[in-house]
Amino acid sequence: MKKFNILLTKDQIQKKVRELGARISSDYGDEKIVLVCNLKGAFIFLADLCRYVTAPISIDFIATTSYKGTKTTGYVRIIKDLKMDVRGKNLLIVEDIIDTGLTVDYIINYLKLHKPKSIKVCTLLDKRCMRKVDVGIDYIGFEVGDQFLIGYGLDYNERYREMDSIAELIVERDTGDKQ
Ligand code: IMP
Ligand code: MG
């Protein structure tokens, strides 16, 4: 059986995304930015965030995978590459959640190969207590604990991405009748 515990409401999320957009806007001013969205989890965050950034932006997508159910395999793979040529550009990686840090560390090292002007990281959620790689994060929405979260882009086996709040997923033992 699965239960949800709402952790962040739609209003709390929207307020935070507006704040992050304002900070990014004031830090970059008129400098152009490429928002590099890590699919799939960050797609809803990106869609909201980009509308609060006043600096001139373009958007590109990269896709990585490392999770199976609620566990990381510890092995990151790029399954969709950037389309744009990002040489000499200011890149802002947009992530839904940083957990062990392996994914974002991998993406940063990969993007460095393209010789951008700068690379920064913006994540809505930070599971700092789970970090295995020390990555510098420039913009953080909320620090969260070691819970498995769903909603606002985050999935559990591809479900629940469409929720407008973020919830903790509690997977309980099935106590139903069994033969
Ligand atoms: P990391 O490589 O361990 O930092 O994991 C980062 C990626 O794992 C994120 O981009 C998410 O896609 C996924 N992930 C980590 N924690 C959660 C969670 O609580 N819910 C859903 N996805 C998660
Ligand atoms: Mg992700």
PDB file of C-alpha atoms and ligand atoms in Angstrom:
ATOM      1  CA  MET A   1       0.000   0.000   0.000  1.00  0.00           C
ATOM      2  CA  LYS A   2       1.224   3.510  -0.761  1.00  0.00           C
ATOM      3  CA  LYS A   3       0.490   6.664   1.237  1.00  0.00           C
ATOM      4  CA  PHE A   4       1.500  10.281   0.724  1.00  0.00           C
ATOM      5  CA  ASN A   5       2.504  12.865   3.227  1.00  0.00           C
ATOM      6  CA  ILE A   6       2.319  16.353   1.700  1.00  0.00           C
ATOM      7  CA  LEU A   7       5.596  18.118   2.442  1.00  0.00           C
ATOM      8  CA  LEU A   8       5.409  21.245   0.267  1.00  0.00           C
ATOM      9  CA  THR A   9       2.172  22.774  -0.958  1.00  0.00           C
ATOM     10  CA  LYS A  10       1.593  24.325  -4.348  1.00  0.00           C
ATOM     11  CA  ASP A  11       1.723  27.833  -2.783  1.00  0.00           C
ATOM     12  CA  GLN A  12       4.989  27.172  -0.917  1.00  0.00           C
ATOM     13  CA  ILE A  13       6.579  25.849  -4.113  1.00  0.00           C
ATOM     14  CA  GLN A  14       5.377  28.730  -6.291  1.00  0.00           C
ATOM     15  CA  LYS A  15       6.614  31.336  -3.780  1.00  0.00           C
ATOM     16  CA  LYS A  16      10.039  29.689  -3.666  1.00  0.00           C
ATOM     17  CA  VAL A  17      10.301  29.388  -7.450  1.00  0.00           C
ATOM     18  CA  ARG A  18       9.489  33.114  -7.766  1.00  0.00           C
ATOM     19  CA  GLU A  19      12.235  33.909  -5.235  1.00  0.00           C
ATOM     20  CA  LEU A  20      14.767  31.764  -7.086  1.00  0.00           C
ATOM     21  CA  GLY A  21      13.816  33.428 -10.381  1.00  0.00           C
ATOM     22  CA  ALA A  22      14.311  36.867  -8.829  1.00  0.00           C
ATOM     23  CA  ARG A  23      17.750  35.914  -7.458  1.00  0.00           C
ATOM     24  CA  ILE A  24      18.862  34.479 -10.775  1.00  0.00           C
ATOM     25  CA  SER A  25      17.572  37.569 -12.590  1.00  0.00           C
ATOM     26  CA  SER A  26      19.476  39.934 -10.345  1.00  0.00           C
ATOM     27  CA  ASP A  27      22.701  37.851 -10.458  1.00  0.00           C
ATOM     28  CA  TYR A  28      22.836  37.585 -14.261  1.00  0.00           C
ATOM     29  CA  GLY A  29      21.400  41.021 -15.149  1.00  0.00           C
ATOM     30  CA  ASP A  30      21.469  41.321 -18.944  1.00  0.00           C
ATOM     31  CA  GLU A  31      23.851  38.358 -19.425  1.00  0.00           C
ATOM     32  CA  LYS A  32      22.447  35.575 -21.572  1.00  0.00           C
ATOM     33  CA  ILE A  33      21.854  32.227 -19.871  1.00  0.00           C
ATOM     34  CA  VAL A  34      21.226  28.750 -21.209  1.00  0.00           C
ATOM     35  CA  LEU A  35      18.983  26.861 -18.815  1.00  0.00           C
ATOM     36  CA  VAL A  36      20.046  23.215 -19.049  1.00  0.00           C
ATOM     37  CA  CYS A  37      17.139  21.152 -17.772  1.00  0.00           C
ATOM     38  CA  ASN A  38      17.865  17.637 -16.578  1.00  0.00           C
ATOM     39  CA  LEU A  39      14.937  15.512 -17.726  1.00  0.00           C
ATOM     40  CA  LYS A  40      12.643  14.216 -16.790  1.00  0.00           C
ATOM     41  CA  GLY A  41      12.235  15.271 -13.163  1.00  0.00           C
ATOM     42  CA  ALA A  42      13.052  18.988 -13.614  1.00  0.00           C
ATOM     43  CA  PHE A  43      10.624  19.727 -16.450  1.00  0.00           C
ATOM     44  CA  ILE A  44       7.869  21.293 -14.336  1.00  0.00           C
ATOM     45  CA  PHE A  45      10.324  23.280 -12.207  1.00  0.00           C
ATOM     46  CA  LEU A  46      11.996  24.553 -15.391  1.00  0.00           C
ATOM     47  CA  ALA A  47       8.630  25.548 -16.901  1.00  0.00           C
ATOM     48  CA  ASP A  48       7.760  27.663 -13.852  1.00  0.00           C
ATOM     49  CA  LEU A  49      11.273  28.979 -13.168  1.00  0.00           C
ATOM     50  CA  CYS A  50      11.951  30.209 -16.710  1.00  0.00           C
ATOM     51  CA  ARG A  51       8.914  32.496 -16.496  1.00  0.00           C
ATOM     52  CA  TYR A  52      10.351  34.263 -13.448  1.00  0.00           C
ATOM     53  CA  VAL A  53      13.796  34.891 -14.957  1.00  0.00           C
ATOM     54  CA  THR A  54      14.113  38.278 -16.623  1.00  0.00           C
ATOM     55  CA  ALA A  55      17.628  37.742 -18.064  1.00  0.00           C
ATOM     56  CA  PRO A  56      17.658  36.640 -21.737  1.00  0.00           C
ATOM     57  CA  ILE A  57      17.406  32.864 -21.672  1.00  0.00           C
ATOM     58  CA  SER A  58      17.479  29.936 -24.008  1.00  0.00           C
ATOM     59  CA  ILE A  59      16.577  26.428 -22.982  1.00  0.00           C
ATOM     60  CA  ASP A  60      18.062  23.050 -23.720  1.00  0.00           C
ATOM     61  CA  PHE A  61      17.527  19.576 -22.335  1.00  0.00           C
ATOM     62  CA  ILE A  62      19.758  16.765 -21.239  1.00  0.00           C
ATOM     63  CA  ALA A  63      18.456  13.487 -19.873  1.00  0.00           C
ATOM     64  CA  THR A  64      20.171  11.226 -17.396  1.00  0.00           C
ATOM     65  CA  THR A  65      19.163   8.107 -15.604  1.00  0.00           C
ATOM     66  CA  SER A  66      20.420   6.364 -12.496  1.00  0.00           C
ATOM     67  CA  TYR A  67      17.322   5.463 -10.496  1.00  0.00           C
ATOM     68  CA  LYS A  68      15.278   2.295 -10.295  1.00  0.00           C
ATOM     69  CA  GLY A  69      12.229   2.663  -8.045  1.00  0.00           C
ATOM     70  CA  THR A  70      13.385   4.538  -4.936  1.00  0.00           C
ATOM     71  CA  LYS A  71      17.075   3.608  -5.170  1.00  0.00           C
ATOM     72  CA  THR A  72      19.994   5.043  -7.139  1.00  0.00           C
ATOM     73  CA  THR A  73      22.088   2.501  -8.978  1.00  0.00           C
ATOM     74  CA  GLY A  74      25.067   4.830  -8.480  1.00  0.00           C
ATOM     75  CA  TYR A  75      25.732   4.627 -12.192  1.00  0.00           C
ATOM     76  CA  VAL A  76      24.771   7.728 -14.198  1.00  0.00           C
ATOM     77  CA  ARG A  77      24.152   7.602 -17.931  1.00  0.00           C
ATOM     78  CA  ILE A  78      23.297  10.378 -20.387  1.00  0.00           C
ATOM     79  CA  ILE A  79      20.336   9.179 -22.419  1.00  0.00           C
ATOM     80  CA  LYS A  80      19.667  12.433 -24.274  1.00  0.00           C
ATOM     81  CA  ASP A  81      22.326  14.950 -25.207  1.00  0.00           C
ATOM     82  CA  LEU A  82      22.126  18.747 -25.613  1.00  0.00           C
ATOM     83  CA  LYS A  83      21.039  20.094 -28.969  1.00  0.00           C
ATOM     84  CA  MET A  84      22.702  23.516 -28.698  1.00  0.00           C
ATOM     85  CA  ASP A  85      26.347  24.402 -29.045  1.00  0.00           C
ATOM     86  CA  VAL A  86      27.071  25.723 -25.558  1.00  0.00           C
ATOM     87  CA  ARG A  87      30.690  26.783 -26.061  1.00  0.00           C
ATOM     88  CA  GLY A  88      31.302  30.204 -24.470  1.00  0.00           C
ATOM     89  CA  LYS A  89      27.817  30.341 -22.897  1.00  0.00           C
ATOM     90  CA  ASN A  90      26.622  30.817 -19.317  1.00  0.00           C
ATOM     91  CA  LEU A  91      25.011  27.519 -18.360  1.00  0.00           C
ATOM     92  CA  LEU A  92      22.589  27.108 -15.492  1.00  0.00           C
ATOM     93  CA  ILE A  93      21.780  23.477 -14.753  1.00  0.00           C
ATOM     94  CA  VAL A  94      18.189  23.137 -13.559  1.00  0.00           C
ATOM     95  CA  GLU A  95      17.604  20.088 -11.339  1.00  0.00           C
ATOM     96  CA  ASP A  96      14.586  18.833  -9.430  1.00  0.00           C
ATOM     97  CA  ILE A  97      16.524  17.251  -6.586  1.00  0.00           C
ATOM     98  CA  ILE A  98      20.136  16.626  -5.678  1.00  0.00           C
ATOM     99  CA  ASP A  99      20.604  13.506  -3.593  1.00  0.00           C
ATOM    100  CA  THR A 100      24.001  11.761  -3.688  1.00  0.00           C
ATOM    101  CA  GLY A 101      25.218  14.484  -6.082  1.00  0.00           C
ATOM    102  CA  LEU A 102      26.440  11.868  -8.568  1.00  0.00           C
ATOM    103  CA  THR A 103      24.077  12.998 -11.340  1.00  0.00           C
ATOM    104  CA  VAL A 104      24.820  16.699 -11.182  1.00  0.00           C
ATOM    105  CA  ASP A 105      28.553  16.074 -10.753  1.00  0.00           C
ATOM    106  CA  TYR A 106      28.465  13.927 -13.883  1.00  0.00           C
ATOM    107  CA  ILE A 107      26.544  16.614 -15.808  1.00  0.00           C
ATOM    108  CA  ILE A 108      28.930  19.381 -14.692  1.00  0.00           C
ATOM    109  CA  ASN A 109      31.973  17.381 -15.817  1.00  0.00           C
ATOM    110  CA  TYR A 110      30.271  16.567 -19.092  1.00  0.00           C
ATOM    111  CA  LEU A 111      29.331  20.202 -19.763  1.00  0.00           C
ATOM    112  CA  LYS A 112      32.878  21.363 -18.969  1.00  0.00           C
ATOM    113  CA  LEU A 113      34.047  19.406 -22.019  1.00  0.00           C
ATOM    114  CA  HIS A 114      32.031  21.868 -24.136  1.00  0.00           C
ATOM    115  CA  LYS A 115      34.053  24.842 -22.805  1.00  0.00           C
ATOM    116  CA  PRO A 116      31.192  27.050 -21.595  1.00  0.00           C
ATOM    117  CA  LYS A 117      31.857  30.500 -20.125  1.00  0.00           C
ATOM    118  CA  SER A 118      30.339  29.508 -16.765  1.00  0.00           C
ATOM    119  CA  ILE A 119      28.386  26.696 -15.125  1.00  0.00           C
ATOM    120  CA  LYS A 120      26.044  27.161 -12.179  1.00  0.00           C
ATOM    121  CA  VAL A 121      23.506  24.826 -10.592  1.00  0.00           C
ATOM    122  CA  CYS A 122      19.943  25.515  -9.468  1.00  0.00           C
ATOM    123  CA  THR A 123      17.991  22.805  -7.667  1.00  0.00           C
ATOM    124  CA  LEU A 124      14.531  22.987  -6.189  1.00  0.00           C
ATOM    125  CA  LEU A 125      15.294  20.345  -3.547  1.00  0.00           C
ATOM    126  CA  ASP A 126      18.502  19.453  -1.769  1.00  0.00           C
ATOM    127  CA  LYS A 127      18.843  16.128   0.093  1.00  0.00           C
ATOM    128  CA  ARG A 128      22.126  17.278   1.575  1.00  0.00           C
ATOM    129  CA  CYS A 129      22.318  14.516   4.189  1.00  0.00           C
ATOM    130  CA  MET A 130      22.668  11.946   1.385  1.00  0.00           C
ATOM    131  CA  ARG A 131      25.584  13.588  -0.426  1.00  0.00           C
ATOM    132  CA  LYS A 132      28.409  11.353  -1.690  1.00  0.00           C
ATOM    133  CA  VAL A 133      30.099  13.890  -3.978  1.00  0.00           C
ATOM    134  CA  ASP A 134      30.827  17.425  -2.867  1.00  0.00           C
ATOM    135  CA  VAL A 135      29.175  19.630  -5.480  1.00  0.00           C
ATOM    136  CA  GLY A 136      28.779  23.387  -5.266  1.00  0.00           C
ATOM    137  CA  ILE A 137      25.126  24.390  -5.672  1.00  0.00           C
ATOM    138  CA  ASP A 138      24.408  28.032  -6.414  1.00  0.00           C
ATOM    139  CA  TYR A 139      20.633  28.157  -5.944  1.00  0.00           C
ATOM    140  CA  ILE A 140      18.677  25.887  -3.601  1.00  0.00           C
ATOM    141  CA  GLY A 141      14.917  25.969  -3.084  1.00  0.00           C
ATOM    142  CA  PHE A 142      14.345  23.732  -0.064  1.00  0.00           C
ATOM    143  CA  GLU A 143      16.588  21.461   1.971  1.00  0.00           C
ATOM    144  CA  VAL A 144      14.847  18.138   2.584  1.00  0.00           C
ATOM    145  CA  GLY A 145      15.634  14.984   4.551  1.00  0.00           C
ATOM    146  CA  ASP A 146      16.169  11.416   3.464  1.00  0.00           C
ATOM    147  CA  GLN A 147      12.615  10.818   2.231  1.00  0.00           C
ATOM    148  CA  PHE A 148      11.575   9.593  -1.178  1.00  0.00           C
ATOM    149  CA  LEU A 149       9.619  12.462  -2.715  1.00  0.00           C
ATOM    150  CA  ILE A 150       7.107  12.605  -5.519  1.00  0.00           C
ATOM    151  CA  GLY A 151       5.166  15.293  -7.355  1.00  0.00           C
ATOM    152  CA  TYR A 152       6.012  18.544  -9.176  1.00  0.00           C
ATOM    153  CA  GLY A 153       8.015  16.539 -11.712  1.00  0.00           C
ATOM    154  CA  LEU A 154       9.390  13.908  -9.348  1.00  0.00           C
ATOM    155  CA  ASP A 155       8.298  10.361 -10.040  1.00  0.00           C
ATOM    156  CA  TYR A 156       8.094   6.960  -8.491  1.00  0.00           C
ATOM    157  CA  ASN A 157       8.452   4.501 -11.374  1.00  0.00           C
ATOM    158  CA  GLU A 158       7.104   7.211 -13.761  1.00  0.00           C
ATOM    159  CA  ARG A 159       3.999   7.990 -11.662  1.00  0.00           C
ATOM    160  CA  TYR A 160       2.900  11.174  -9.825  1.00  0.00           C
ATOM    161  CA  ARG A 161       4.914  13.748 -11.833  1.00  0.00           C
ATOM    162  CA  GLU A 162       1.786  15.830 -12.463  1.00  0.00           C
ATOM    163  CA  MET A 163       1.030  16.614  -8.804  1.00  0.00           C
ATOM    164  CA  ASP A 164       1.314  20.354  -8.033  1.00  0.00           C
ATOM    165  CA  SER A 165       2.553  19.698  -4.481  1.00  0.00           C
ATOM    166  CA  ILE A 166       5.515  17.627  -3.293  1.00  0.00           C
ATOM    167  CA  ALA A 167       4.851  14.645  -1.050  1.00  0.00           C
ATOM    168  CA  GLU A 168       6.748  11.963   0.751  1.00  0.00           C
ATOM    169  CA  LEU A 169       5.922   8.527  -0.565  1.00  0.00           C
ATOM    170  CA  ILE A 170       5.371   5.946   2.127  1.00  0.00           C
ATOM    171  CA  VAL A 171       5.417   2.421   0.791  1.00  0.00           C
ATOM    172  CA  GLU A 172       3.854   0.106   3.336  1.00  0.00           C
ATOM    173  CA  ARG A 173       3.809  -3.642   3.424  1.00  0.00           C
ATOM    174  CA  ASP A 174       0.721  -5.048   1.737  1.00  0.00           C
ATOM    175  CA  THR A 175      -1.429  -6.347   4.586  1.00  0.00           C
ATOM    176  CA  GLY A 176      -4.206  -7.562   2.276  1.00  0.00           C
ATOM    177  CA  ASP A 177      -5.371 -11.140   2.284  1.00  0.00           C
ATOM    178  CA  LYS A 178      -2.843 -13.480   0.773  1.00  0.00           C
ATOM    179  CA  GLN A 179      -3.116 -17.167   0.019  1.00  0.00           C
TER     180      GLN A 179
HETATM  181  P1  IMP B   1      21.653  11.823  -7.329  1.00  0.00           P
HETATM  182  O1  IMP B   1      22.470  11.426  -8.518  1.00  0.00           O
HETATM  183  O2  IMP B   1      21.716  10.760  -6.246  1.00  0.00           O
HETATM  184  O3  IMP B   1      21.999  13.198  -6.788  1.00  0.00           O
HETATM  185  O4  IMP B   1      20.132  11.814  -7.760  1.00  0.00           O
HETATM  186  C1  IMP B   1      19.627  12.784  -8.535  1.00  0.00           C
HETATM  187  C2  IMP B   1      18.446  12.315  -9.355  1.00  0.00           C
HETATM  188  O5  IMP B   1      17.773  11.211  -8.736  1.00  0.00           O
HETATM  189  C3  IMP B   1      17.410  13.412  -9.428  1.00  0.00           C
HETATM  190  O6  IMP B   1      17.603  14.176 -10.590  1.00  0.00           O
HETATM  191  C4  IMP B   1      16.109  12.659  -9.440  1.00  0.00           C
HETATM  192  O7  IMP B   1      15.712  12.388 -10.762  1.00  0.00           O
HETATM  193  C5  IMP B   1      16.374  11.370  -8.744  1.00  0.00           C
HETATM  194  N1  IMP B   1      15.911  11.416  -7.336  1.00  0.00           N
HETATM  195  C6  IMP B   1      16.654  11.565  -6.212  1.00  0.00           C
HETATM  196  N2  IMP B   1      15.900  11.572  -5.113  1.00  0.00           N
HETATM  197  C7  IMP B   1      14.620  11.449  -5.547  1.00  0.00           C
HETATM  198  C8  IMP B   1      13.349  11.417  -4.846  1.00  0.00           C
HETATM  199  O8  IMP B   1      13.222  11.523  -3.620  1.00  0.00           O
HETATM  200  N3  IMP B   1      12.254  11.283  -5.651  1.00  0.00           N
HETATM  201  C9  IMP B   1      12.326  11.173  -7.018  1.00  0.00           C
HETATM  202  N4  IMP B   1      13.488  11.213  -7.697  1.00  0.00           N
HETATM  203  C10 IMP B   1      14.628  11.344  -6.960  1.00  0.00           C
HETATM  204 MG    MG B   2      16.275  14.202 -12.105  1.00  0.00          MG
END
